[in-house]
Structures are given as C-alpha cells and as structure tokens.
Amino acid sequence: MLTMPGSPDPCVIVIFGASGDLVARKLIPALYEMAACNALPEQTRVLGVSRTEMTDEAWRERLQPWVKEHAARFDESTWARFATRLHYLSGSAADADIYPGLTERITSLSNGAKSGGNILFYLSVAPSLYEAIVERIGESGLVTEGRKWCSIDRDNVPWQRIVIEKPFGHDVESASRLNLALGRVFEEDAIYRIDHYLGKEIVQSLLVFRFANTIFEPLWNHRYIDHVQITAAETLGVGHRAAYYDGVGAIRDMIQSHLLQVLALVAMEPPTTFAAHHIRQEKIKVIDAIEPTPIDRLHEFAALGQYAPDEHEPAYHLSDGVPHDTTTETFAALAFRFDNWRWADTPFYLRTGKRMASKRTQIVIQFKQPPVQLIRHLHQLEVGPTPPGNQIVIEIAPRGGVSLRFQGKVPGSGVRLDTVAMDFDYADRFQAEPIESYGPLLIDAMRGDQTLFPHRYEVEGTWRAVAPFLGEESATIRRAIHANYEPASWGPAAADVLLQRNGRTWVNG
Ligand SMILES: NC(=O)c1ccc[n+]([C@@H]2O[C@H](COP(=O)([O-])OP(=O)(O)OC[C@H]3O[C@@H](n4cnc5c(N)ncnc54)[C@H](OP(=O)(O)O)[C@@H]3O)[C@@H](O)[C@H]2O)c1
C-alpha cells in the first residue's frame, strides 16, 4: 500500500550555520522553490543563526543572488514575499548564552505567524559542533513535547525535530556517540539524518520498480541473480577540496553513506507498507545481514586507488594541502556478501571514484546464465564466446532510466546472438524536470515522514560494514595506491581483478 503523505505542519525552521555555503547554495534556494510552488506552509518562518553579525535585511540581501542562481525559476515578487519570512540572529550556537534570546525570537516568530509552536532545527555547521549544539538545545528547554509527539495527539501539541547534515560520524564509535548525544535530547522519531544524494524521486522510483511490478520480484534473489553492481563515478577530481577530502576518502564520502543506502533498497525484503517505519525496518534488517569482511583477506573484497596526473590536474597525492605519502583513496571498489536467505552467495559490488571515464550512477542486476547453453551446443560453429547473462541496468544519473538487456537472434540463416535492450527513459516518458532534493526532504521533515532519513541503526550498521576497509588493517590494500589509475579510466587494475577472480566483469555503460 502506498501511504498518502499528510500536509506539512507550519513551523519555525532554525538553521544553525546560516552564513555558510550549504545554506546559500542549497537550503534557502530549496525553501524558496517550495514556497514558490505553495508547498511550504504560509505560516512557516526561517530563523538563521551564526556568529557573523548581520541584520535580517542583510541576511536576505546576501541570500538573494544565490537564490537567483540556484533556484529552478526566480521571480522578483515571489522572492520579495518569501524574503519577509527570513530572519537572522547572530551568536554562537555552541554557547549557552544565546539560547534565552533564541527562545524569545522563536516564540515571537511563532506567535506572529501562528505557526503553532513547532520548531525544526537544522544543523548546517561543521560536524565537530553537532554534539555541543544538541546539548545546548537540550539544556535550553526548547525541546518539550517533541520527545513524544508521535504517541500523543499531534494536532494539539507542538513538535520539535532536528535535521542533521552528513557526515554523520567518522566511524562506528563517533556515529554511535553522536546518536547517543542526539538521543539524550530528541526521540529517534524526531531525528532526521539528511542524505540529499538519494533524492526522494530515486528512492521512490526504486521502490515502485521493485514492488509495483510482479515480473521482477520472483527473480530478485540468489537463484537467478549472479551479482549486483552499484557504481557512482565522477569525472572531476578533488580540486581545491583536497585538504578536506584527504581526511575523508571515497569509502566515507560515498560508500558508507550513499551507496550502502542504494544497496539496502535493492536488497531489502518487501516492506509491509510504504510507511517510513516499515521501509526503515527492512533496510535495517538487510544492513544487519551484511557479512563481516574477514580482515586477513581484505584484498579479495576491496580494490582502492588514487588517480594519476594528466594535463588538467596533478596526481592526487601531489595535490595542494595533501601529505604526499597519503593513502586516502579516491577510488574504491568493495564487495559485500549477505548472510541471509535471499542473497546467499550473491555478492554486491560497490564502486565509486573520482576522475573516472564518465559521470554515471547506476545499478546493474546481473542475472545468471541459463542452466544449459542450448544454442551453443546446437550451433557450435556459429556462436562466439558465451554471451553475457541478462541484465537490468537502472541508471540513476545523469539520466534516470531502466534498460533490460537480453539476447536476441541476429537475422540470417545461421544462429548468431547479440545483446539487445528494452529501454525506458524517465525524462522522455514523463517530460519531468529533476527536482532539487533538499526542498522535498525539508517538507518531509515538516510532515514527520522519515522514509528518506536513515535510522540510527542503519547509520551504525553501514559504518560497521565499511570499518574493516578503513582501519589499520586496511594498510595492506593501500600499498602502492599512488597514481594507480589513469584519469578518464574505470579505476585501477585491481578493481577488474576483484571481479575476474569470480569470472565476472564490470559493466561500464
Ligand atoms: N556545502 C555542501 O555542499 C555540503 C554538502 C553536504 C553536507 N554538507 C555539510 O553541511 C554542513 C555545513 O557545510 P557548509 O559547506 O555550509 O560549511 P560552511 O560554509 O563552513 O558553513 C558553516 C557555517 O557555520 C557557521 N558557524 C561556525 N561556528 C558556529 C557556531 N558556533 N554557531 C553557529 N554557527 C557557526 C559559520 O558561520 P559564522 O562564522 O558566521 O559563525 C559558517 O558559515 C557541514 O556539516 C557539511 O559537512 C555540506
């Protein structure tokens, strides 16, 4: 059953880190777009908080050019109306002194707009500040009924929720420490860990593809599927973000957060309904079923790389701001296996990299070969190498679409096979424009819909899954990592070996 979304509750959105990049480039343009299409309740107010001294008017003036540049459509009169809903308070959110003033501003905005006392906190600050700010919010007394909003009559009791940006922790320990800190102030139902990469559209399309059709699901298991590949490739390098990136790397930046979420959606059991708690329950179950990787055989499960130089960019390890002996990966291919009924012996290969041959995010479902190669037996002289098994390729970006690839007979007197495809392209079929995902996600938080926001167990489970590839023991797979793949390639040779070991190959198109 597809649950119908309720309408968003009006609230005061308190954004910590208001003078920052994310707020200007993404959050305010997204809220503007939501206001422009009447999705943002009229009584909602935004209160930005950061240390830079500014008036409400100065913050609005600073944001206007960003909204003009980044919102899908800009219109002066819509902006003028929207801007009156933006307010600003200067001060450090990690400092208890600002909270009496903050409480006063929230109350006055809420009363003035009749937004019902609801508060949506948004942490758009450096992760090192998350815990301190959450603690201050707790001490301030601002979080009252939010702790139990879901168990009582929502209509009459104001709620308080918190949206928290990625990265959510750096490893298992820091993620669970942060979860504990959040849990001391907010119920899990009030915590929204945002991951805008997996936009609403993508997740819902995947769920519909799997569970609104009968032809795929009976085959969606180890009996028919040989393996699954999930790729997120970028053509750009780290550029001026090298110093920041070096503390992170491809596994933390892409695999722990984004690609393991895609894996969970592909691998999970059908949820009872499309309600958030049912979907999240299934994702938690399947993430829990990922087999721990044996640390003495890491090379059988991982291939890591750093890009080599070309005329556009230096080798990663020679980038400005990076220690030249760095072993941080700009490419990672990891194999995961499940210890569960559906996926026993069906590996999932996750791959991501910078400076790759093309920008592409896709899922490849690689089916097994037929039990007997009848055609080959019958026409031994006329058929070439074994054709690839059937594939379903779900392209997430740059275009959304699905391609079903199978074998067809080439017309003529002999029996020659060729791979043919049945293609579905979202943009062609629905003429739909992509929507910036922050807007719909913020509206979801205002509706109390957590479908797109990972549960604490998902976050901790995905950190556990990648931990062996990040710890000291991963030194063995980081040897000889410098410049081990060419720009505009599909990664280091070790990534091919990872699949070839089991007679498989990457699908790159
Ligand atoms: N930018 C992106 O595209 C992006 C994408 C995904 C996730 N994120 C995450 O989003 C968060 C924000 O990123 P960002 O790129 O916007 O960072 P940023 O440009 O550095 O902005 C953070 C802002 O926090 C403010 N700040 C610092 N200390 C503060 C305090 N004690 N109280 C209140 N405000 C404080 C700073 O302004 P003042 O100096 O005025 O206080 C600064 O403008 C980070 O966690 C990041 O990982 C960002």
Coordinates of C-alpha atoms and ligand atoms in Angstrom, one line a residue:
M1 CA 0.0 0.0 0.0
L2 CA 1.4 3.4 -0.9
T3 CA 0.7 5.8 2.0
M4 CA -0.6 9.2 1.1
P5 CA 1.6 12.0 2.6
G6 CA 0.0 14.3 5.1
S7 CA 0.4 18.0 4.7
P8 CA 3.5 19.7 6.3
D9 CA 2.9 21.4 9.6
P10 CA 4.0 25.1 9.7
C11 CA 7.0 25.7 12.0
V12 CA 9.9 27.9 12.7
I13 CA 12.9 26.5 10.9
V14 CA 16.0 27.3 12.9
I15 CA 19.1 26.9 10.7
F16 CA 22.4 26.8 12.6
G17 CA 25.3 27.8 10.3
A18 CA 23.2 30.4 8.5
S19 CA 26.1 32.3 6.9
G20 CA 27.5 29.1 5.3
D21 CA 27.8 27.7 1.8
L22 CA 25.2 25.0 2.1
V23 CA 22.6 27.4 3.3
A24 CA 23.2 29.8 0.5
R25 CA 23.6 27.3 -2.3
K26 CA 21.1 24.7 -1.3
L27 CA 18.8 25.2 1.7
I28 CA 17.4 28.7 1.0
P29 CA 17.0 28.1 -2.7
A30 CA 15.2 24.9 -1.9
L31 CA 12.9 26.6 0.6
Y32 CA 12.3 29.3 -1.9
E33 CA 11.3 26.8 -4.6
M34 CA 9.0 25.1 -2.1
A35 CA 7.4 28.4 -1.2
A36 CA 7.1 29.3 -4.9
C37 CA 5.1 26.1 -5.6
N38 CA 3.0 26.6 -2.4
A39 CA 4.4 23.5 -0.8
L40 CA 5.8 25.5 2.2
P41 CA 3.1 26.4 4.6
E42 CA 2.4 30.1 4.6
Q43 CA 3.0 30.5 8.4
T44 CA 6.5 28.9 8.3
R45 CA 9.3 31.2 9.3
V46 CA 13.1 30.7 8.9
L47 CA 15.5 31.9 11.6
G48 CA 19.2 31.7 10.6
V49 CA 21.8 31.6 13.4
S50 CA 25.5 32.0 13.0
R51 CA 28.3 34.1 14.6
T52 CA 28.6 36.7 11.8
E53 CA 26.9 40.0 12.8
M54 CA 24.0 40.7 10.4
T55 CA 20.5 42.1 10.5
D56 CA 17.5 40.3 9.0
E57 CA 17.8 42.6 6.0
A58 CA 21.5 42.0 5.5
W59 CA 21.0 38.2 5.5
R60 CA 18.2 38.5 3.0
E61 CA 20.3 40.7 0.7
R62 CA 23.2 38.2 1.0
L63 CA 21.0 35.3 0.0
Q64 CA 19.1 36.8 -2.9
P65 CA 21.8 36.4 -5.6
W66 CA 22.3 32.7 -4.5
V67 CA 18.6 32.0 -4.8
K68 CA 18.6 33.7 -8.2
E69 CA 21.4 31.5 -9.4
H70 CA 20.4 28.2 -7.8
A71 CA 16.6 28.1 -7.7
A72 CA 14.9 26.5 -10.7
R73 CA 12.9 29.6 -11.5
F74 CA 13.4 33.0 -10.0
D75 CA 10.7 35.7 -9.8
E76 CA 11.3 39.1 -8.0
S77 CA 7.8 39.3 -6.5
T78 CA 7.9 35.7 -5.2
W79 CA 11.3 36.4 -3.7
A80 CA 10.1 39.7 -2.1
R81 CA 7.2 37.8 -0.4
F82 CA 9.5 34.9 0.6
A83 CA 12.2 37.1 2.0
T84 CA 10.0 38.6 4.6
R85 CA 9.9 35.2 6.2
L86 CA 13.7 35.0 6.6
H87 CA 15.1 36.2 9.9
Y88 CA 18.5 36.2 11.5
L89 CA 20.1 36.0 14.9
S90 CA 23.9 36.4 15.4
G91 CA 25.7 34.3 18.0
S92 CA 27.4 31.0 18.6
A93 CA 25.0 28.1 18.8
A94 CA 27.6 26.2 20.9
D95 CA 27.3 28.9 23.5
A96 CA 24.5 28.7 26.2
D97 CA 24.3 32.5 26.4
I98 CA 22.4 32.8 23.1
Y99 CA 19.6 30.5 24.0
P100 CA 17.4 32.9 26.0
G101 CA 17.4 35.3 23.1
L102 CA 16.9 32.5 20.6
T103 CA 13.9 31.2 22.6
E104 CA 12.5 34.7 22.6
R105 CA 12.9 35.1 18.8
I106 CA 11.4 31.7 18.1
T107 CA 8.4 32.4 20.3
S108 CA 7.8 35.8 18.8
L109 CA 8.1 34.5 15.2
S110 CA 5.8 31.6 16.0
N111 CA 3.2 33.7 17.7
G112 CA 3.4 36.4 14.9
A113 CA 3.0 33.8 12.2
K114 CA 0.7 31.5 14.1
S115 CA 2.9 28.5 13.3
G116 CA 1.7 26.6 16.3
G117 CA 5.0 26.4 18.3
N118 CA 6.6 23.8 16.1
I119 CA 10.4 24.0 15.7
L120 CA 12.6 22.4 13.0
F121 CA 16.2 22.7 14.0
Y122 CA 18.7 22.3 11.1
L123 CA 22.4 21.7 11.9
S124 CA 24.3 23.1 8.9
V125 CA 27.6 23.6 10.8
A126 CA 30.9 21.7 11.0
P127 CA 30.3 18.2 12.3
S128 CA 32.6 18.9 15.3
L129 CA 29.9 21.3 16.6
Y130 CA 27.0 18.8 16.4
E131 CA 27.2 17.4 19.8
A132 CA 27.8 20.7 21.6
I133 CA 24.8 22.3 19.9
V134 CA 22.5 19.4 20.5
E135 CA 23.5 19.6 24.2
R136 CA 22.8 23.3 24.4
I137 CA 19.4 22.8 22.7
G138 CA 18.6 20.2 25.3
E139 CA 19.7 22.5 28.2
S140 CA 17.7 25.4 26.8
G141 CA 14.3 23.7 27.5
L142 CA 13.3 24.3 23.8
V143 CA 12.6 20.6 23.3
T144 CA 9.4 19.7 25.2
E145 CA 6.7 17.7 23.6
G146 CA 8.8 16.8 20.6
R147 CA 10.2 13.9 22.6
K148 CA 6.9 12.1 22.4
W149 CA 5.0 13.7 19.6
C150 CA 4.1 10.5 17.8
S151 CA 2.5 8.9 20.8
I152 CA 0.0 11.7 21.5
D153 CA -2.5 13.8 19.7
R154 CA -0.2 15.6 17.2
D155 CA -2.8 18.2 16.3
N156 CA -2.7 20.0 19.6
V157 CA 0.9 19.6 20.7
P158 CA 3.8 21.5 19.1
W159 CA 6.7 19.3 18.0
Q160 CA 10.5 19.9 17.9
R161 CA 12.6 18.0 15.3
I162 CA 16.2 18.1 14.2
V163 CA 17.7 17.7 10.8
I164 CA 21.4 16.8 10.9
E165 CA 23.8 17.1 7.9
K166 CA 26.2 14.5 6.7
P167 CA 28.8 13.4 7.5
F168 CA 27.2 11.5 10.4
G169 CA 30.2 10.4 12.3
H170 CA 33.6 9.3 11.0
D171 CA 33.5 5.7 12.1
V172 CA 31.3 3.3 14.2
E173 CA 32.3 4.9 17.5
S174 CA 31.8 8.5 16.6
A175 CA 28.5 7.8 14.9
S176 CA 27.1 5.9 17.9
R177 CA 28.4 8.7 20.2
L178 CA 26.6 11.2 18.2
N179 CA 23.4 9.1 18.2
L180 CA 23.6 8.9 22.0
A181 CA 24.0 12.7 22.2
L182 CA 21.0 13.2 20.0
G183 CA 19.0 10.6 21.9
R184 CA 19.5 12.4 25.1
V185 CA 17.5 15.3 23.7
F186 CA 15.4 14.0 20.9
E187 CA 13.4 10.8 20.3
E188 CA 14.5 8.8 17.3
D189 CA 11.2 9.8 15.7
A190 CA 12.3 13.5 15.9
I191 CA 15.8 13.0 14.3
Y192 CA 16.2 13.4 10.6
R193 CA 19.7 12.4 9.3
I194 CA 19.6 14.0 5.9
D195 CA 21.3 12.5 2.8
H196 CA 20.2 14.6 -0.1
Y197 CA 22.2 12.4 -2.6
L198 CA 19.4 9.8 -2.5
G199 CA 16.6 12.2 -3.6
K200 CA 13.0 11.3 -3.0
E201 CA 12.5 10.6 -6.7
I202 CA 15.2 8.0 -6.9
V203 CA 14.2 6.1 -3.8
Q204 CA 10.5 6.1 -4.7
S205 CA 11.3 5.0 -8.3
L206 CA 13.4 2.1 -7.0
L207 CA 10.6 1.0 -4.6
V208 CA 8.0 1.3 -7.3
F209 CA 10.2 -0.7 -9.8
R210 CA 10.7 -3.5 -7.3
F211 CA 7.3 -3.6 -5.6
A212 CA 4.7 -2.3 -8.0
N213 CA 5.6 -5.0 -10.6
T214 CA 5.3 -8.7 -10.5
I215 CA 7.8 -9.6 -13.2
F216 CA 11.0 -8.7 -11.4
E217 CA 10.4 -9.7 -7.8
P218 CA 10.2 -13.5 -8.3
L219 CA 13.7 -13.4 -9.9
W220 CA 15.1 -11.0 -7.4
N221 CA 17.2 -13.4 -5.4
H222 CA 20.3 -15.7 -5.4
R223 CA 18.6 -18.3 -7.6
Y224 CA 18.5 -16.1 -10.6
I225 CA 20.9 -13.2 -9.9
D226 CA 24.6 -13.8 -10.2
H227 CA 25.7 -10.5 -8.6
V228 CA 24.8 -6.8 -8.4
Q229 CA 27.0 -3.8 -9.2
I230 CA 26.4 -0.3 -7.9
T231 CA 28.5 2.4 -9.4
A232 CA 28.8 6.1 -8.7
A233 CA 31.5 7.5 -11.0
E234 CA 32.6 11.2 -11.2
T235 CA 34.8 12.7 -13.9
L236 CA 36.1 15.5 -11.7
G237 CA 39.0 15.3 -9.3
V238 CA 39.1 16.8 -5.7
G239 CA 40.3 20.2 -7.0
H240 CA 40.6 22.8 -4.2
R241 CA 38.9 20.5 -1.7
A242 CA 41.9 18.2 -1.5
A243 CA 42.9 19.1 2.1
Y244 CA 39.3 18.4 3.3
Y245 CA 38.9 15.3 1.2
D246 CA 42.1 13.7 2.4
G247 CA 40.5 13.3 5.9
V248 CA 37.5 11.5 4.3
G249 CA 38.2 9.4 1.1
A250 CA 35.8 7.6 -1.2
I251 CA 34.6 5.0 1.2
R252 CA 33.4 7.5 3.8
D253 CA 32.3 10.1 1.3
M254 CA 30.3 7.8 -1.0
I255 CA 30.1 4.2 0.1
Q256 CA 29.2 4.4 3.8
S257 CA 26.5 7.0 3.2
H258 CA 25.1 6.8 -0.3
L259 CA 25.9 3.5 -2.0
L260 CA 25.1 1.3 1.0
Q261 CA 21.7 3.1 1.1
V262 CA 21.2 2.1 -2.5
L263 CA 22.3 -1.4 -1.7
A264 CA 19.8 -1.6 1.1
L265 CA 16.9 -0.5 -1.2
V266 CA 17.9 -3.1 -3.8
A267 CA 18.5 -5.9 -1.4
M268 CA 15.7 -5.4 1.3
E269 CA 12.6 -7.6 1.6
P270 CA 9.3 -6.1 0.6
P271 CA 8.1 -3.7 3.3
T272 CA 4.6 -4.3 4.8
T273 CA 3.6 -0.8 3.6
F274 CA 5.4 2.2 2.1
A275 CA 5.3 3.8 5.5
A276 CA 8.6 5.1 6.8
H277 CA 8.9 2.7 9.7
H278 CA 8.2 -0.3 7.6
I279 CA 10.7 0.7 4.9
R280 CA 13.4 1.5 7.5
Q281 CA 12.8 -1.8 9.4
E282 CA 13.6 -3.7 6.2
K283 CA 16.6 -1.6 5.4
I284 CA 17.9 -2.2 9.0
K285 CA 17.4 -5.9 8.6
V286 CA 19.3 -6.2 5.4
I287 CA 22.2 -4.0 6.5
D288 CA 22.4 -6.2 9.6
A289 CA 22.7 -9.2 7.3
I290 CA 25.9 -8.0 5.6
E291 CA 28.6 -10.5 6.4
P292 CA 31.6 -9.1 8.3
T293 CA 34.6 -8.9 5.9
P294 CA 37.5 -11.1 7.0
I295 CA 40.3 -8.7 7.7
D296 CA 43.0 -11.3 6.7
R297 CA 41.5 -11.4 3.2
L298 CA 40.7 -7.8 2.5
H299 CA 42.3 -7.9 -0.9
E300 CA 39.6 -10.4 -2.0
F301 CA 37.0 -7.8 -1.1
A302 CA 38.5 -4.4 -2.0
A303 CA 40.4 -2.5 -4.6
L304 CA 41.5 1.0 -3.7
G305 CA 43.1 3.7 -5.9
Q306 CA 44.3 7.2 -6.3
Y307 CA 44.3 9.0 -9.7
A308 CA 47.4 9.7 -11.7
P309 CA 48.2 13.1 -13.2
D310 CA 47.2 14.5 -16.5
E311 CA 47.4 17.9 -18.1
H312 CA 44.4 19.1 -16.0
E313 CA 45.3 18.0 -12.5
P314 CA 48.2 16.7 -10.6
A315 CA 48.3 13.2 -9.2
Y316 CA 46.0 13.1 -6.1
H317 CA 48.9 12.5 -3.7
L318 CA 50.7 15.6 -5.0
S319 CA 47.6 17.9 -4.7
D320 CA 47.9 21.1 -2.6
G321 CA 47.1 20.5 1.1
V322 CA 47.6 16.7 0.9
P323 CA 50.6 15.0 2.6
H324 CA 52.5 13.4 -0.2
D325 CA 52.5 10.0 1.5
T326 CA 48.7 10.0 1.8
T327 CA 46.9 6.7 1.3
T328 CA 43.4 8.1 1.2
E329 CA 41.5 6.5 -1.6
T330 CA 39.9 8.5 -4.5
F331 CA 38.6 5.2 -5.9
A332 CA 37.1 2.2 -4.0
A333 CA 35.5 -1.0 -5.2
L334 CA 34.2 -3.1 -2.4
A335 CA 32.5 -6.5 -2.4
F336 CA 29.7 -7.2 0.2
R337 CA 28.0 -10.5 0.9
F338 CA 24.9 -11.2 2.8
D339 CA 24.2 -13.9 5.4
N340 CA 20.6 -14.3 4.6
W341 CA 18.2 -16.5 2.6
R342 CA 17.6 -14.2 -0.4
W343 CA 21.2 -13.3 -1.2
A344 CA 23.3 -16.2 -0.1
D345 CA 26.3 -16.3 -2.4
T346 CA 25.2 -13.3 -4.5
P347 CA 27.8 -10.6 -4.0
F348 CA 27.1 -6.9 -4.3
Y349 CA 30.0 -4.9 -5.7
L350 CA 30.0 -1.2 -4.9
R351 CA 32.3 1.1 -6.8
T352 CA 33.0 4.8 -6.7
G353 CA 35.7 7.1 -7.9
K354 CA 36.9 10.5 -9.0
R355 CA 38.4 11.3 -12.4
M356 CA 36.6 8.3 -14.0
A357 CA 35.8 7.8 -17.6
S358 CA 32.3 9.2 -17.3
K359 CA 29.9 10.6 -14.8
R360 CA 27.4 7.9 -14.1
T361 CA 25.4 6.4 -11.2
Q362 CA 23.8 3.1 -11.9
I363 CA 22.8 -0.3 -10.6
V364 CA 23.4 -3.4 -12.6
I365 CA 21.5 -6.6 -11.8
Q366 CA 23.4 -9.3 -13.5
F367 CA 21.4 -12.5 -14.0
K368 CA 22.9 -16.0 -14.1
Q369 CA 23.5 -17.8 -17.3
P370 CA 20.8 -20.3 -18.5
P371 CA 21.4 -23.7 -16.9
V372 CA 22.4 -25.2 -20.2
Q373 CA 23.8 -23.2 -23.2
L374 CA 21.5 -25.0 -25.7
I375 CA 22.2 -22.6 -28.6
R376 CA 25.9 -23.1 -28.2
H377 CA 25.5 -26.9 -28.2
L378 CA 23.3 -26.9 -31.2
H379 CA 25.3 -24.4 -33.3
Q380 CA 28.8 -24.8 -32.0
L381 CA 30.5 -23.4 -35.1
E382 CA 28.3 -20.3 -35.4
V383 CA 28.3 -18.9 -31.9
G384 CA 31.1 -17.0 -30.4
P385 CA 32.0 -16.6 -26.7
T386 CA 29.3 -17.2 -24.1
P387 CA 27.1 -14.1 -24.3
P388 CA 26.6 -12.1 -21.1
G389 CA 23.7 -13.2 -18.9
N390 CA 20.6 -11.0 -18.8
Q391 CA 21.0 -7.6 -17.2
I392 CA 18.7 -5.0 -15.7
V393 CA 20.6 -1.7 -15.7
I394 CA 18.9 1.0 -13.6
E395 CA 20.5 4.3 -14.4
I396 CA 20.1 6.9 -11.6
A397 CA 22.3 9.7 -13.1
P398 CA 22.8 11.6 -15.4
R399 CA 19.6 10.3 -16.8
G400 CA 17.0 8.2 -14.9
G401 CA 16.0 5.1 -16.7
V402 CA 15.9 1.3 -16.9
S403 CA 17.3 -1.0 -19.5
L404 CA 16.5 -4.7 -19.8
R405 CA 19.3 -6.4 -21.8
F406 CA 18.9 -9.9 -23.2
Q407 CA 20.0 -12.0 -26.1
G408 CA 18.3 -11.7 -29.5
K409 CA 18.9 -13.6 -32.7
V410 CA 20.7 -11.7 -35.4
P411 CA 18.5 -12.2 -38.6
G412 CA 20.0 -14.5 -41.1
S413 CA 20.4 -18.2 -41.9
G414 CA 22.7 -19.1 -39.0
V415 CA 22.1 -18.6 -35.3
R416 CA 24.1 -15.6 -34.1
L417 CA 23.3 -13.9 -30.9
D418 CA 23.5 -10.2 -30.0
T419 CA 22.6 -8.3 -26.8
V420 CA 19.5 -6.2 -27.4
A421 CA 17.8 -3.9 -25.0
M422 CA 14.3 -2.7 -23.9
D423 CA 14.9 0.8 -22.7
F424 CA 12.8 3.1 -20.5
D425 CA 13.9 6.8 -20.1
Y426 CA 12.1 8.8 -17.3
A427 CA 12.7 12.2 -19.0
D428 CA 11.4 11.1 -22.4
R429 CA 8.4 9.3 -21.0
F430 CA 7.3 11.8 -18.3
Q431 CA 8.9 15.0 -19.5
A432 CA 9.8 15.6 -15.9
E433 CA 12.4 18.0 -14.7
P434 CA 14.7 16.9 -11.9
I435 CA 13.8 18.5 -8.6
E436 CA 16.5 19.7 -6.1
S437 CA 16.1 17.1 -3.4
Y438 CA 16.6 19.4 -0.3
G439 CA 13.1 21.0 -0.8
P440 CA 11.1 17.8 -0.7
L441 CA 13.2 16.4 2.1
L442 CA 12.6 19.5 4.3
I443 CA 8.9 19.3 3.5
D444 CA 9.0 15.6 4.6
A445 CA 10.6 16.6 7.9
M446 CA 7.8 19.1 8.4
R447 CA 5.3 16.3 7.7
G448 CA 7.0 13.9 10.1
D449 CA 7.9 11.5 7.2
Q450 CA 11.2 9.8 7.9
T451 CA 11.3 7.5 4.9
L452 CA 14.2 9.2 3.3
F453 CA 16.2 9.7 6.5
P454 CA 18.3 6.8 7.8
H455 CA 17.6 5.4 11.2
R456 CA 20.4 5.3 13.8
Y457 CA 20.8 1.5 13.3
E458 CA 21.2 2.0 9.5
V459 CA 23.9 4.5 10.1
E460 CA 25.8 2.4 12.6
G461 CA 25.3 -0.7 10.5
T462 CA 26.8 0.9 7.4
W463 CA 29.7 2.2 9.4
R464 CA 30.3 -1.4 10.7
A465 CA 30.2 -2.7 7.2
V466 CA 32.9 -0.4 5.9
A467 CA 35.0 -0.5 9.1
P468 CA 37.5 -3.2 8.0
F469 CA 38.4 -1.2 4.9
L470 CA 39.2 1.9 6.9
G471 CA 41.1 0.6 10.0
E472 CA 44.8 0.0 10.4
E473 CA 44.4 -3.4 8.8
S474 CA 43.5 -1.8 5.5
A475 CA 47.1 -0.8 5.1
T476 CA 47.6 -4.0 3.1
I477 CA 45.1 -2.8 0.4
R478 CA 46.5 0.7 0.4
R479 CA 50.0 -0.3 -0.6
A480 CA 51.1 1.0 -4.0
I481 CA 48.0 3.2 -4.2
H482 CA 49.7 6.3 -5.5
A483 CA 48.7 7.1 -9.1
N484 CA 47.5 3.6 -9.7
Y485 CA 44.8 4.5 -12.1
E486 CA 44.7 6.9 -15.1
P487 CA 42.3 9.8 -15.3
A488 CA 39.3 9.0 -17.6
S489 CA 39.6 5.3 -16.8
W490 CA 37.4 2.9 -14.8
G491 CA 39.9 2.7 -11.9
P492 CA 42.9 0.5 -11.0
A493 CA 43.6 -2.9 -12.5
A494 CA 42.9 -4.4 -9.0
A495 CA 39.2 -3.4 -9.5
D496 CA 39.0 -5.6 -12.5
V497 CA 40.8 -8.4 -10.7
L498 CA 38.3 -8.2 -7.9
L499 CA 35.6 -9.3 -10.3
Q500 CA 37.7 -11.5 -12.6
R501 CA 38.6 -13.7 -9.6
N502 CA 35.0 -14.9 -9.9
G503 CA 34.7 -14.8 -13.7
R504 CA 32.9 -11.5 -13.7
T505 CA 33.4 -8.1 -15.3
W506 CA 32.3 -4.6 -14.6
V507 CA 29.5 -3.1 -16.7
N508 CA 30.6 0.4 -17.7
G509 CA 27.8 1.6 -20.0
Ligands
LIG1 N1 28.3 22.6 1.3 C1 27.8 21.5 0.8 O1 27.5 21.3 -0.4 C2 27.5 20.3 1.8 C3 27.1 19.1 1.3 C4 26.8 18.1 2.2 C5 26.9 18.3 3.5 N2 27.4 19.5 4.0 C6 27.5 19.6 5.5 O2 26.8 20.8 5.9 C7 27.4 21.4 6.9 C8 27.7 22.8 6.6 O3 28.5 22.9 5.4 P1 28.9 24.2 4.7 O4 29.6 23.8 3.5 O5 27.8 25.1 4.6 O6 30.0 24.8 5.7 P2 30.4 26.3 5.9 O7 30.3 27.1 4.6 O8 31.7 26.3 6.6 O9 29.3 26.9 6.9 C9 29.2 26.6 8.2 C10 28.8 27.9 8.9 O10 28.7 27.6 10.3 C11 28.8 28.8 11.0 N3 29.3 28.5 12.4 C12 30.5 28.2 12.8 N4 30.6 28.0 14.1 C13 29.3 28.3 14.5 C14 28.7 28.4 15.8 N5 29.4 28.1 16.9 N6 27.4 28.7 15.9 C15 26.7 29.0 14.7 N7 27.2 29.0 13.5 C16 28.5 28.6 13.4 C17 29.9 29.6 10.2 O11 29.5 30.9 10.2 P3 29.9 32.0 11.2 O12 31.4 32.1 11.1 O13 29.2 33.2 10.8 O14 29.5 31.5 12.6 C18 29.8 29.0 8.8 O15 29.3 29.9 7.9 C19 28.7 20.6 7.2 O16 28.4 19.6 8.2 C20 28.9 19.8 5.9 O17 29.6 18.6 6.1 C21 27.7 20.5 3.2

